[in-house]
PDB file of N, CA and C in Angstrom:
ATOM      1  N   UNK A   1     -38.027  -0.965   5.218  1.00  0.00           N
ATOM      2  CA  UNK A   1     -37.207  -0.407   4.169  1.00  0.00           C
ATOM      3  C   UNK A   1     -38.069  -0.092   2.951  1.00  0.00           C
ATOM      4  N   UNK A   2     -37.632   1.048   2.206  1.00  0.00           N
ATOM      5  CA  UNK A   2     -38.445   1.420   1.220  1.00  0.00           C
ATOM      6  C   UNK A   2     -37.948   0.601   0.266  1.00  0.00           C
ATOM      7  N   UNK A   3     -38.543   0.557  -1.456  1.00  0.00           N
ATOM      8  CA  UNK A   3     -38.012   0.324  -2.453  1.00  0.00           C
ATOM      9  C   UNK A   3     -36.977   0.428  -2.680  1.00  0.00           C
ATOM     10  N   UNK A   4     -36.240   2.020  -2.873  1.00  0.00           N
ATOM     11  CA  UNK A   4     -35.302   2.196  -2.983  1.00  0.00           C
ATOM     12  C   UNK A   4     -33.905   1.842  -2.133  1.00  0.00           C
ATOM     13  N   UNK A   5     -33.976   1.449  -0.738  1.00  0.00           N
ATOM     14  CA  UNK A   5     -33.177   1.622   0.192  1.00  0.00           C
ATOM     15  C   UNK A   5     -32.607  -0.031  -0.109  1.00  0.00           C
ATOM     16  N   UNK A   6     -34.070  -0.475  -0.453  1.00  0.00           N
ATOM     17  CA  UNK A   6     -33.259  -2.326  -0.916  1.00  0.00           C
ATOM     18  C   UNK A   6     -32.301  -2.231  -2.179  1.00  0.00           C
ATOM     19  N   UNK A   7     -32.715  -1.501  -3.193  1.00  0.00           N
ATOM     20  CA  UNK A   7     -32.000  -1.320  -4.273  1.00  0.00           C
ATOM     21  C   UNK A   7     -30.696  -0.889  -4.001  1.00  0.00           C
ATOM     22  N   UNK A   8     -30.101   0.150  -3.117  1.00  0.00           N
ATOM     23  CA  UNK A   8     -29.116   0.889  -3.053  1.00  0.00           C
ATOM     24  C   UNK A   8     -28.224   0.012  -2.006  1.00  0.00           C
ATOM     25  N   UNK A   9     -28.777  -0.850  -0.899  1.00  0.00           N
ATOM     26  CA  UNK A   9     -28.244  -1.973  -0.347  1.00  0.00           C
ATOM     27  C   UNK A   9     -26.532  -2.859  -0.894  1.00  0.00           C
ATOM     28  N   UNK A  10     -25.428  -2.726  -0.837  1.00  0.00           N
ATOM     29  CA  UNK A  10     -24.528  -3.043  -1.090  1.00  0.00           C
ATOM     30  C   UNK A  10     -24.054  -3.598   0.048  1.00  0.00           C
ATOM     31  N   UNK A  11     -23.487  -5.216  -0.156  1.00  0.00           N
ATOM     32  CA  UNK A  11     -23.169  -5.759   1.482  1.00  0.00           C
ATOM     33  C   UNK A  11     -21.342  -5.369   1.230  1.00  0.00           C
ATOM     34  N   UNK A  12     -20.955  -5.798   2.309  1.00  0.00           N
ATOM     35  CA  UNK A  12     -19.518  -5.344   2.621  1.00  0.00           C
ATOM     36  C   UNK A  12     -18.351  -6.575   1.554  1.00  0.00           C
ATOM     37  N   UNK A  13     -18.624  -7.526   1.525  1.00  0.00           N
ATOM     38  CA  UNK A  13     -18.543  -8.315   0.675  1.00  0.00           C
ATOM     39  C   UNK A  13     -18.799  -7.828  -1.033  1.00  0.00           C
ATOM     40  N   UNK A  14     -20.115  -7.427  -1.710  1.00  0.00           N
ATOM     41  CA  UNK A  14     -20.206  -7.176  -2.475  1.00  0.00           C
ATOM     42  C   UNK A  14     -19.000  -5.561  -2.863  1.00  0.00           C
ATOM     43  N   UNK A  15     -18.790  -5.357  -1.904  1.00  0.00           N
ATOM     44  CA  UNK A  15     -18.353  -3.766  -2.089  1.00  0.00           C
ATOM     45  C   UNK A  15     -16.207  -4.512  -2.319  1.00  0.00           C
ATOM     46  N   UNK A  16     -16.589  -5.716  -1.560  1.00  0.00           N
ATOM     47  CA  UNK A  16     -15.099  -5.996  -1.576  1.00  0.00           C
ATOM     48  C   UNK A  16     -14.627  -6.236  -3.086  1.00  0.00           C
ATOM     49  N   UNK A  17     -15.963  -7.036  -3.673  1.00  0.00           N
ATOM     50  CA  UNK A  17     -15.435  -7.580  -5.069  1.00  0.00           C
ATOM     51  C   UNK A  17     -15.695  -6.350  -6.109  1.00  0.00           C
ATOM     52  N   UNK A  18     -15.718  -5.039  -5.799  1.00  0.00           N
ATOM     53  CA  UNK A  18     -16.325  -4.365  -6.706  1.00  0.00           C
ATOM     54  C   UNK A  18     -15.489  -3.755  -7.500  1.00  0.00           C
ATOM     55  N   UNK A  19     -14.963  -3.965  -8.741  1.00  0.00           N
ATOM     56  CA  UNK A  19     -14.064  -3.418  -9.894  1.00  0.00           C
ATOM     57  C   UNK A  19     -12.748  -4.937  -9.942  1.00  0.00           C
ATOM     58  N   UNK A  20     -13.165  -6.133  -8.888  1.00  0.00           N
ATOM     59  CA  UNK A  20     -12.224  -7.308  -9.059  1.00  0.00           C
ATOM     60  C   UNK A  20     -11.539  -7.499 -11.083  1.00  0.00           C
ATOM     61  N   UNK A  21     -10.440  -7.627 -10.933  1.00  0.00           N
ATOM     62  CA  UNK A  21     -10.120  -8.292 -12.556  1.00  0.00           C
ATOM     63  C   UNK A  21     -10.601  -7.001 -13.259  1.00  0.00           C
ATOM     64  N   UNK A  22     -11.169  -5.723 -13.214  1.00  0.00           N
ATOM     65  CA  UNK A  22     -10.781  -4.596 -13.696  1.00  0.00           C
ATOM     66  C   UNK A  22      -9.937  -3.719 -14.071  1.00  0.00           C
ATOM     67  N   UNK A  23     -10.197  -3.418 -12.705  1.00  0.00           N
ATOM     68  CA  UNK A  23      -9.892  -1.918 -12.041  1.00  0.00           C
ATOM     69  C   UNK A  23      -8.750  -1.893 -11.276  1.00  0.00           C
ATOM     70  N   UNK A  24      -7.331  -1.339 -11.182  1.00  0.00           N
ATOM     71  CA  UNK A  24      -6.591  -1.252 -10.612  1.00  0.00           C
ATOM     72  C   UNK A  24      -6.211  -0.357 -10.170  1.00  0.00           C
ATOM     73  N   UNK A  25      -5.424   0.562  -8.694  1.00  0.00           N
ATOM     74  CA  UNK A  25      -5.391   1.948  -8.228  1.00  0.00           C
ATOM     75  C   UNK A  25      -3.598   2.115  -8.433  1.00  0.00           C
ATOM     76  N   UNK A  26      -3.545   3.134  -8.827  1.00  0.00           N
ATOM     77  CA  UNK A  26      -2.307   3.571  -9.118  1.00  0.00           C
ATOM     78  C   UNK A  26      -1.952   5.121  -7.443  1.00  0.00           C
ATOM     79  N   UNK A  27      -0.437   4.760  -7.211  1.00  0.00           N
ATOM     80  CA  UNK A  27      -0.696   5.471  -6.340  1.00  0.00           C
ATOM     81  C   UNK A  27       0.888   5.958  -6.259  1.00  0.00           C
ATOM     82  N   UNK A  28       1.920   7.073  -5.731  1.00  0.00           N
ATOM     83  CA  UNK A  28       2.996   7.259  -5.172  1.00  0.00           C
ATOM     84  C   UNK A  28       3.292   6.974  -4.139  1.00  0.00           C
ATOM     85  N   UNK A  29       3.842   6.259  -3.941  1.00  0.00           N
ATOM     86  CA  UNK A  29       4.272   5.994  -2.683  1.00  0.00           C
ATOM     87  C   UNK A  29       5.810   6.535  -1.899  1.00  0.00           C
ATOM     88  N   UNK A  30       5.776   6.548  -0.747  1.00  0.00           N
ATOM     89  CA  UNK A  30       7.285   6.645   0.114  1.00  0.00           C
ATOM     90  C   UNK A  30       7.854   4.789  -0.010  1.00  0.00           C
ATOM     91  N   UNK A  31       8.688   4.959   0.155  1.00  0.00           N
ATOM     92  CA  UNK A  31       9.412   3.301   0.922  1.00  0.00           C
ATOM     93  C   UNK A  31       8.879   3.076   1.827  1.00  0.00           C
ATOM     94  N   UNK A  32       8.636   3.629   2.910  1.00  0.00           N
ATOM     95  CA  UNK A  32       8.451   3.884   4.150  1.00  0.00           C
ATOM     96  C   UNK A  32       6.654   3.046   4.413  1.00  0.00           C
ATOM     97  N   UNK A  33       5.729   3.412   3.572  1.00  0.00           N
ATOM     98  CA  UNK A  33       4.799   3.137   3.481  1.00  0.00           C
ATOM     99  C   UNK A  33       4.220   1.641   2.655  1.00  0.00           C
ATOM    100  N   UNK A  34       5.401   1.438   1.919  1.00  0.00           N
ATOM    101  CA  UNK A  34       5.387   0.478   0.809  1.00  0.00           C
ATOM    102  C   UNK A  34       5.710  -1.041   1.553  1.00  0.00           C
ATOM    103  N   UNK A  35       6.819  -0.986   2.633  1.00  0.00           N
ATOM    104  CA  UNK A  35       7.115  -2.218   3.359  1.00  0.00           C
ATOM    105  C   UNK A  35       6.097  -2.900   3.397  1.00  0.00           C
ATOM    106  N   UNK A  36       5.082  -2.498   4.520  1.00  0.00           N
ATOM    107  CA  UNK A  36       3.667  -3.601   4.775  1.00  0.00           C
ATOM    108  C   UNK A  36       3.423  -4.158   3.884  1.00  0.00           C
ATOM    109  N   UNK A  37       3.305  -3.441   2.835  1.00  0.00           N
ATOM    110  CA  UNK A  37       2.478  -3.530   1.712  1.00  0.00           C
ATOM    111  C   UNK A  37       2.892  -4.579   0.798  1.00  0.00           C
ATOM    112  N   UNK A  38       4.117  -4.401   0.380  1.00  0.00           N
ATOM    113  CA  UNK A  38       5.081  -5.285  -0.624  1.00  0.00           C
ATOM    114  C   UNK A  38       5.912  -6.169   0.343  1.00  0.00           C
ATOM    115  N   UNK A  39       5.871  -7.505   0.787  1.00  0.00           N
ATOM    116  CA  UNK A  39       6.515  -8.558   1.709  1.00  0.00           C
ATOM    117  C   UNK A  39       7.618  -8.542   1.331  1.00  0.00           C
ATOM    118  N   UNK A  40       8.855  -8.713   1.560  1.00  0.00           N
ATOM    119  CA  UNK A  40      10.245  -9.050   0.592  1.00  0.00           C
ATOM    120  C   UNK A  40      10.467  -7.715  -0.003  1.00  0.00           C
ATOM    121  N   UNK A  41      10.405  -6.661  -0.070  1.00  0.00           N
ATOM    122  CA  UNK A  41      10.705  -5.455  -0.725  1.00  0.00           C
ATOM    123  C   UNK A  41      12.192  -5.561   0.260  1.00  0.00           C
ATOM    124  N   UNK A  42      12.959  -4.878  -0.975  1.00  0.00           N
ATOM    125  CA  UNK A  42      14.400  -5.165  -0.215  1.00  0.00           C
ATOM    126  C   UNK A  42      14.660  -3.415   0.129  1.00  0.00           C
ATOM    127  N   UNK A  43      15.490  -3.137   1.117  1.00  0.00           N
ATOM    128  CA  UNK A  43      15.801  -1.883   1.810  1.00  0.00           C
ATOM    129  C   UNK A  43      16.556  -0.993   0.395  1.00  0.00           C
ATOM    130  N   UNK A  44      15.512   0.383   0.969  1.00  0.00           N
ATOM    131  CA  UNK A  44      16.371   1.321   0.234  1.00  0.00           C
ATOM    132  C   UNK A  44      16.025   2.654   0.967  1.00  0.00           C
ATOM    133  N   UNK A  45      16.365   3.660  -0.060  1.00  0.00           N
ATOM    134  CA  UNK A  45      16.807   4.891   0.832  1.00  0.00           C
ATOM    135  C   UNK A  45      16.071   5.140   1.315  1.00  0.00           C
ATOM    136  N   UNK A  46      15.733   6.034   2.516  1.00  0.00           N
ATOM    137  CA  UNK A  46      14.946   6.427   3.372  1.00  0.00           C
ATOM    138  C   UNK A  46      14.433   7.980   2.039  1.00  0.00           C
ATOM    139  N   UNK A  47      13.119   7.732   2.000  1.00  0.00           N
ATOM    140  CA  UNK A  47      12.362   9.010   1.387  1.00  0.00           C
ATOM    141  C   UNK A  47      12.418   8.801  -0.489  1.00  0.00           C
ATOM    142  N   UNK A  48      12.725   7.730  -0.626  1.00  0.00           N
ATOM    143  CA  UNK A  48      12.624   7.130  -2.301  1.00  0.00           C
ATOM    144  C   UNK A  48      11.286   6.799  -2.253  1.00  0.00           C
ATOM    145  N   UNK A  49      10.727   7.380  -3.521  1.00  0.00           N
ATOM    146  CA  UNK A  49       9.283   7.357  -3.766  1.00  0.00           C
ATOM    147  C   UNK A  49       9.185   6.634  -5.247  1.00  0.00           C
ATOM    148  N   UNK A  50       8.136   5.178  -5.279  1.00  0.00           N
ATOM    149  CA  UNK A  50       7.818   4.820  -5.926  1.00  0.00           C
ATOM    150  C   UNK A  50       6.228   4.649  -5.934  1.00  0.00           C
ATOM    151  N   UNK A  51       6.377   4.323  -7.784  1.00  0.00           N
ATOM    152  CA  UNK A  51       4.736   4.143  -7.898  1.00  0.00           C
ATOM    153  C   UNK A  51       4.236   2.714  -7.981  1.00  0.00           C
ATOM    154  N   UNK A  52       3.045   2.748  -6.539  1.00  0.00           N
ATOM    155  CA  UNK A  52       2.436   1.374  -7.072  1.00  0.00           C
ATOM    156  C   UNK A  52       1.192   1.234  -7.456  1.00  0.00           C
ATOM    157  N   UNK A  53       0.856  -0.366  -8.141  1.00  0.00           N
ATOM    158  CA  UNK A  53      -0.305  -0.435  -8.609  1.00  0.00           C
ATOM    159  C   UNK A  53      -0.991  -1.704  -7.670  1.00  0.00           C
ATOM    160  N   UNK A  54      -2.134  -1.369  -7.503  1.00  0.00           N
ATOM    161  CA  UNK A  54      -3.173  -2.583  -6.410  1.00  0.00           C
ATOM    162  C   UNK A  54      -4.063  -3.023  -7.204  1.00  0.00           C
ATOM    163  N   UNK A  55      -4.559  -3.584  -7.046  1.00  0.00           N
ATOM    164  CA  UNK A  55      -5.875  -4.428  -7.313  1.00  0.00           C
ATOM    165  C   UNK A  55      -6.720  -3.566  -6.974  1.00  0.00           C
ATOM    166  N   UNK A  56      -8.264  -3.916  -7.310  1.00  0.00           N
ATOM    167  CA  UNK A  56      -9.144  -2.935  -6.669  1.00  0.00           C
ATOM    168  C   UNK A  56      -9.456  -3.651  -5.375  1.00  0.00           C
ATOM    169  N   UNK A  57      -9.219  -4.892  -4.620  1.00  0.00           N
ATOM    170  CA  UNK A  57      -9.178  -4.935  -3.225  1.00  0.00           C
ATOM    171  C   UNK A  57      -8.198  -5.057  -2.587  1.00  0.00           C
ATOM    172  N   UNK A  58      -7.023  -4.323  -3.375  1.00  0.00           N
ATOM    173  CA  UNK A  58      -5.754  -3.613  -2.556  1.00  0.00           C
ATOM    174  C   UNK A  58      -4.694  -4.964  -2.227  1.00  0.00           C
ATOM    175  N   UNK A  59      -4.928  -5.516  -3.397  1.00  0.00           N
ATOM    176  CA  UNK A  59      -3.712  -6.866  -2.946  1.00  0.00           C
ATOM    177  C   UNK A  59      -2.425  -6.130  -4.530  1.00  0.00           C
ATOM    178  N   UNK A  60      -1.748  -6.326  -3.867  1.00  0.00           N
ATOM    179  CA  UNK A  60      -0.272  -5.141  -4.282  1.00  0.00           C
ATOM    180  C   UNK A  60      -0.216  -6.139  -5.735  1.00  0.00           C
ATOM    181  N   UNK A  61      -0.019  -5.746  -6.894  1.00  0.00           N
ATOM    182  CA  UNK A  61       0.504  -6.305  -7.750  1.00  0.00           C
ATOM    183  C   UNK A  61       2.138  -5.552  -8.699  1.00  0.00           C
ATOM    184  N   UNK A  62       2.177  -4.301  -8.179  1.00  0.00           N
ATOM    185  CA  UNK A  62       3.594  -3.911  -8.627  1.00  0.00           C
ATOM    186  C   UNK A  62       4.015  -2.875  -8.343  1.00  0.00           C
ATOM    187  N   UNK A  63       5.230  -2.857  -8.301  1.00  0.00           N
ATOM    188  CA  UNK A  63       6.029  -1.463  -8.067  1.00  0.00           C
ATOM    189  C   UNK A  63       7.220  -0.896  -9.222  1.00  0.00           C
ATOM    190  N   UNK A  64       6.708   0.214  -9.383  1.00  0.00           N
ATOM    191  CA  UNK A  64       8.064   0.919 -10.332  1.00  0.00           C
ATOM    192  C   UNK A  64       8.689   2.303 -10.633  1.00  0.00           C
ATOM    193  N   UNK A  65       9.384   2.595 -10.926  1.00  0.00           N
ATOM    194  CA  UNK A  65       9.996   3.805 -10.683  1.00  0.00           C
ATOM    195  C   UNK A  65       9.367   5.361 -11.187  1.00  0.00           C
ATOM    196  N   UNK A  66       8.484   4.736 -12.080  1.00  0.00           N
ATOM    197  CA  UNK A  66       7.947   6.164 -12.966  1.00  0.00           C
ATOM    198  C   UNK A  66       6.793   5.749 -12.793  1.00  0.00           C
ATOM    199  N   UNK A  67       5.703   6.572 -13.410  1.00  0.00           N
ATOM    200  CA  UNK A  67       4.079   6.691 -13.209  1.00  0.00           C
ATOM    201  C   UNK A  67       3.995   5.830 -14.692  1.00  0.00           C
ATOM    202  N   UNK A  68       4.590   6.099 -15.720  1.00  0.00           N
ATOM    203  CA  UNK A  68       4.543   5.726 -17.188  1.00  0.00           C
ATOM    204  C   UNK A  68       4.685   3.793 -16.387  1.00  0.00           C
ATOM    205  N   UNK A  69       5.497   3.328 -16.111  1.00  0.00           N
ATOM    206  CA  UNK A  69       5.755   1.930 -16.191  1.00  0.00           C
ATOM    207  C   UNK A  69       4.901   1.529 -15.229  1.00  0.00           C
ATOM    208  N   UNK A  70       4.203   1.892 -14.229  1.00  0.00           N
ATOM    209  CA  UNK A  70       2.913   1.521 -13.956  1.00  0.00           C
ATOM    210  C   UNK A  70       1.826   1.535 -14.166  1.00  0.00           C
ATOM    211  N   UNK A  71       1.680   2.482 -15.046  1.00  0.00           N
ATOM    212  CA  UNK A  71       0.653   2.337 -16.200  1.00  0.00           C
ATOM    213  C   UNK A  71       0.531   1.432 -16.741  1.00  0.00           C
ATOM    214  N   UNK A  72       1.592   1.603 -17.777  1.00  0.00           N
ATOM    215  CA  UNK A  72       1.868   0.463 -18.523  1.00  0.00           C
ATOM    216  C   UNK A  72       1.741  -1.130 -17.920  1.00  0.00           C
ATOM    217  N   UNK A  73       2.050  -1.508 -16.731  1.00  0.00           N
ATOM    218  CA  UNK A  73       1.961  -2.823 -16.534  1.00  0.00           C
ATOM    219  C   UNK A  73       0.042  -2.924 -15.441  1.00  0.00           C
ATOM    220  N   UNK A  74      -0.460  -1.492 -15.442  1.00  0.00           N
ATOM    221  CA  UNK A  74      -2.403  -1.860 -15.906  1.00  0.00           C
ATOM    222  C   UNK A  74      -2.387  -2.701 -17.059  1.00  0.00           C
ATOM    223  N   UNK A  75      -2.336  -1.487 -18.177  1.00  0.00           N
ATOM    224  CA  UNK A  75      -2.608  -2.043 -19.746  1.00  0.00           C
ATOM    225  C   UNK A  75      -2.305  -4.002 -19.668  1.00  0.00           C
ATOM    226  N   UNK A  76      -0.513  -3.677 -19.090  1.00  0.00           N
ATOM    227  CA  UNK A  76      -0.504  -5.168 -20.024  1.00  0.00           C
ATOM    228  C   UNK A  76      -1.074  -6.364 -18.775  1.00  0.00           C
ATOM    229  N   UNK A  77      -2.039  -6.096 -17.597  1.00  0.00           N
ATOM    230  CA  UNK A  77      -2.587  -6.819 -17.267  1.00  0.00           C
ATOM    231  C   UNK A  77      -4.499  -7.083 -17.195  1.00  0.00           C
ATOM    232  N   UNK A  78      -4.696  -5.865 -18.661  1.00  0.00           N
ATOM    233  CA  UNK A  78      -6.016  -5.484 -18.700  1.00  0.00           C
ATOM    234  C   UNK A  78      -6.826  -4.848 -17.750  1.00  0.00           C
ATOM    235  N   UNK A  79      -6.329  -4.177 -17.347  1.00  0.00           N
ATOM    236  CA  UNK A  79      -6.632  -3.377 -16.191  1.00  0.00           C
ATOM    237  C   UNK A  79      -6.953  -1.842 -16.373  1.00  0.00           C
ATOM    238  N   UNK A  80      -8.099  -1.325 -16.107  1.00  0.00           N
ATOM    239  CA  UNK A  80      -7.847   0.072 -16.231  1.00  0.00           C
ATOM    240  C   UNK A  80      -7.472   0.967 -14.761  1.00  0.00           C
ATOM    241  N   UNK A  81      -6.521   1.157 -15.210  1.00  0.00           N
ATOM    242  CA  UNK A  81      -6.063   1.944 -13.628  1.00  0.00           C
ATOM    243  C   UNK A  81      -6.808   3.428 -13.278  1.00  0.00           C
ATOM    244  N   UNK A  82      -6.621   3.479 -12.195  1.00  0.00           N
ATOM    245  CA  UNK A  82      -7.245   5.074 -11.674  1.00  0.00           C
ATOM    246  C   UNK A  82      -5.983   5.501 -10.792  1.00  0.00           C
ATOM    247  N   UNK A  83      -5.918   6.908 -10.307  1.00  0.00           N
ATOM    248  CA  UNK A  83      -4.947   7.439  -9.501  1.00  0.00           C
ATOM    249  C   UNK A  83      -5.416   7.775  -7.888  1.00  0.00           C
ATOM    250  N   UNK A  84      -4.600   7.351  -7.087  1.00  0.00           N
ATOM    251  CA  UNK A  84      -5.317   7.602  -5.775  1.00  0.00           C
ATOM    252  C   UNK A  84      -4.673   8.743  -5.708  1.00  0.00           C
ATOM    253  N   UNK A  85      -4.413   9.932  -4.803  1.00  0.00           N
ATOM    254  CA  UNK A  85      -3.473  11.016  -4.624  1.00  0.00           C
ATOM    255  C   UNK A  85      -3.538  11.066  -2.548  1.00  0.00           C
TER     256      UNK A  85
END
């Protein structure tokens, strides 16, 4: 391995913790897609789209009806969110 190739080296682990207690992904979701995701999510209409927010290693921390109130609950967990599409 060259110099560089050690430098650029990221293990799968390191890549897991990367933006931890940051960085959070903001995303739209279907219902449909959200079940797995959210345990206990209680049934609703088939094709209701909400927005959620993850962690940056994708452990679900909320769901809500508008893009604004998931924002907002980045901010109030110090988080800077990004948008997946």
């Amino acid at each position: 391995m060259t110099e560089n190739e050690v430098k650029n080296t990221v293990t799968q682990q390191q890549l897991a913790h990367l933006g931890e207690g940051a960085i959070a992904y903001m995303r739209e979701m279907d219902v449909a897609e959200l079940k797995g995701k959210f345990p206990g999510m209680p049934d609703m209409e088939p094709g209701t789209r909400l927005w959620a927010l993850f962690a940056a290693n994708g452990q679900p921390i909320l769901l809500a009806d508008a893009r604004d109130a998931a924002l907002a609950g980045a901010f109030q967990n110090d988080l800077e969110p990004v948008s997946l599409h």
